[in-house]
């Protein structure tokens, strides 16, 4: 098993544009003792309500949404992109409803403070859910947004307090 060290938020200097938008992440949550995860490239990091937060977007149709809704926590796991790009693509295409995609992908689930993440990570953010905000066309201020929802499968936005940041030692 890999050794991880905790990083203070002020020392976390990665670009969210690169980390999330280009390198992608796995969002993982646990419900009834089972872990599920999905690949995401939408989200962000920031400060709100006097807390360091991550915000993620999960479509209503995604199996992982059931796990996020059934838990108080979730994790964001980031990998060495070149080595894990194929796995990230697979985790985004296949549903955990249909198969044990975590096992098929060769990932090792670990937990820290009761939050699941993956041993193969380079960086992990552990988050405590603070809020959920359903997106809908009524809230869109730009006509360009609707093009992402041809199937009307809108996202819920989750805001989670970042409780711990860990990187591989």
C-alpha positions as CSV (number, residue, x, y, z in Angstrom):
1,X,0.0,0.0,0.0
2,X,1.1,3.5,-0.8
3,X,2.0,6.0,1.9
4,X,0.1,9.3,1.8
5,X,0.9,12.5,3.6
6,X,-1.5,15.2,4.6
7,X,-1.1,18.6,2.8
8,X,-2.4,21.9,4.3
9,X,-4.9,23.7,2.0
10,X,-2.6,26.7,1.8
11,X,0.1,24.4,0.4
12,X,-2.1,22.7,-2.2
13,X,-0.9,24.5,-5.3
14,X,-2.4,22.6,-8.2
15,X,-4.4,24.3,-10.9
16,X,-8.0,23.1,-10.8
17,X,-8.2,23.8,-14.5
18,X,-5.6,21.2,-15.1
19,X,-6.3,18.8,-12.3
20,X,-10.1,18.5,-13.0
21,X,-10.6,19.7,-16.5
22,X,-7.7,18.0,-18.2
23,X,-6.4,15.3,-15.9
24,X,-9.9,14.2,-14.6
25,X,-10.8,12.7,-11.3
26,X,-12.8,9.9,-9.8
27,X,-15.6,10.8,-7.5
28,X,-16.2,8.0,-5.0
29,X,-18.7,7.5,-2.2
30,X,-19.7,4.6,0.0
31,X,-23.3,3.4,0.8
32,X,-24.2,0.3,2.8
33,X,-20.6,-0.9,2.9
34,X,-20.2,-0.7,-0.9
35,X,-18.1,1.8,-2.9
36,X,-18.9,3.2,-6.3
37,X,-17.0,5.8,-8.4
38,X,-17.3,7.7,-11.6
39,X,-14.9,9.8,-13.7
40,X,-15.6,13.5,-13.8
41,X,-14.0,16.5,-15.5
42,X,-16.6,19.1,-14.3
43,X,-16.1,20.7,-10.9
44,X,-14.0,23.1,-9.0
45,X,-12.3,24.2,-5.8
46,X,-12.8,27.3,-3.8
47,X,-14.0,29.0,-0.6
48,X,-17.6,29.5,0.5
49,X,-19.3,29.7,3.9
50,X,-15.8,30.2,5.5
51,X,-14.8,26.8,4.3
52,X,-12.4,25.3,1.7
53,X,-14.7,23.4,-0.6
54,X,-14.9,21.2,-3.7
55,X,-17.9,21.3,-5.9
56,X,-18.9,18.5,-8.2
57,X,-21.6,17.9,-10.8
58,X,-23.3,14.5,-11.0
59,X,-26.1,13.6,-13.5
60,X,-29.3,12.2,-12.0
61,X,-28.9,9.0,-14.1
62,X,-25.5,8.1,-12.7
63,X,-25.3,5.2,-10.3
64,X,-22.7,7.0,-8.2
65,X,-25.3,9.6,-7.4
66,X,-27.1,7.1,-5.3
67,X,-23.9,6.6,-3.3
68,X,-23.3,10.3,-2.9
69,X,-26.9,10.9,-1.8
70,X,-26.6,7.9,0.6
71,X,-23.5,9.2,2.3
72,X,-22.3,12.3,4.2
73,X,-19.0,12.2,2.5
74,X,-17.3,11.7,-0.9
75,X,-13.7,11.8,-2.2
76,X,-12.0,13.2,-5.3
77,X,-9.1,11.0,-6.4
78,X,-6.5,12.2,-8.9
79,X,-4.1,10.0,-10.7
80,X,-0.9,10.1,-12.8
81,X,-2.9,10.9,-16.0
82,X,-0.7,9.2,-18.5
83,X,-0.6,5.9,-16.7
84,X,-4.3,5.9,-15.7
85,X,-6.1,7.7,-18.7
86,X,-7.5,4.4,-20.1
87,X,-8.8,3.4,-16.6
88,X,-10.4,6.9,-16.2
89,X,-12.1,6.5,-19.6
90,X,-13.4,3.1,-18.6
91,X,-14.7,4.3,-15.2
92,X,-16.6,7.1,-17.0
93,X,-18.2,4.8,-19.6
94,X,-19.2,1.7,-17.5
95,X,-21.9,1.7,-14.8
96,X,-21.3,0.1,-11.5
97,X,-24.9,-1.1,-11.8
98,X,-23.8,-3.5,-14.5
99,X,-20.5,-4.8,-13.2
100,X,-17.9,-4.4,-10.5
101,X,-16.0,-1.8,-12.4
102,X,-13.6,-0.9,-9.6
103,X,-12.3,-4.5,-9.5
104,X,-12.2,-4.7,-13.3
105,X,-10.2,-1.4,-13.4
106,X,-7.7,-2.9,-11.0
107,X,-8.3,-0.3,-8.3
108,X,-7.7,-0.8,-4.6
109,X,-10.3,0.9,-2.3
110,X,-8.9,2.4,0.9
111,X,-10.7,4.5,3.4
112,X,-9.6,7.4,5.5
113,X,-11.9,8.8,8.2
114,X,-14.6,6.6,6.7
115,X,-14.3,8.0,3.2
116,X,-13.4,5.7,0.3
117,X,-10.6,6.6,-2.1
118,X,-8.0,4.7,-4.2
119,X,-4.5,3.5,-3.3
120,X,-3.3,4.2,-6.9
121,X,-3.9,7.9,-6.4
122,X,-1.4,10.7,-6.6
123,X,-3.7,13.2,-4.8
124,X,-6.9,12.7,-2.7
125,X,-9.4,15.2,-1.4
126,X,-11.8,14.0,1.3
127,X,-15.0,15.9,1.5
128,X,-18.0,16.3,3.8
129,X,-21.2,17.1,2.0
130,X,-22.5,20.6,2.7
131,X,-25.2,21.1,0.1
132,X,-26.9,19.8,-3.1
133,X,-28.3,22.1,-5.8
134,X,-30.3,20.6,-8.6
135,X,-29.6,22.3,-12.0
136,X,-32.5,23.1,-14.3
137,X,-33.1,25.2,-17.4
138,X,-34.9,27.8,-15.4
139,X,-31.6,28.7,-13.8
140,X,-29.5,28.8,-17.0
141,X,-28.6,32.4,-18.0
142,X,-26.9,31.4,-21.2
143,X,-28.5,29.5,-24.1
144,X,-25.2,27.7,-24.6
145,X,-25.7,25.6,-21.5
146,X,-28.8,23.7,-22.7
147,X,-26.7,22.0,-25.5
148,X,-25.1,19.9,-22.7
149,X,-28.5,18.5,-21.8
150,X,-30.0,17.1,-25.1
151,X,-31.4,14.2,-23.0
152,X,-32.6,16.5,-20.2
153,X,-30.4,14.5,-17.7
154,X,-29.5,17.5,-15.6
155,X,-26.8,17.5,-13.0
156,X,-27.0,18.1,-9.3
157,X,-24.2,20.2,-7.9
158,X,-22.7,19.1,-4.6
159,X,-20.6,21.4,-2.4
160,X,-18.4,19.5,0.0
161,X,-16.1,20.8,2.7
162,X,-12.6,19.6,2.1
163,X,-11.7,17.9,5.3
164,X,-8.3,16.5,4.3
165,X,-5.9,16.7,1.3
166,X,-3.5,13.9,0.9
167,X,-0.7,13.3,-1.7
168,X,1.5,10.3,-2.2
169,X,4.7,10.5,-0.1
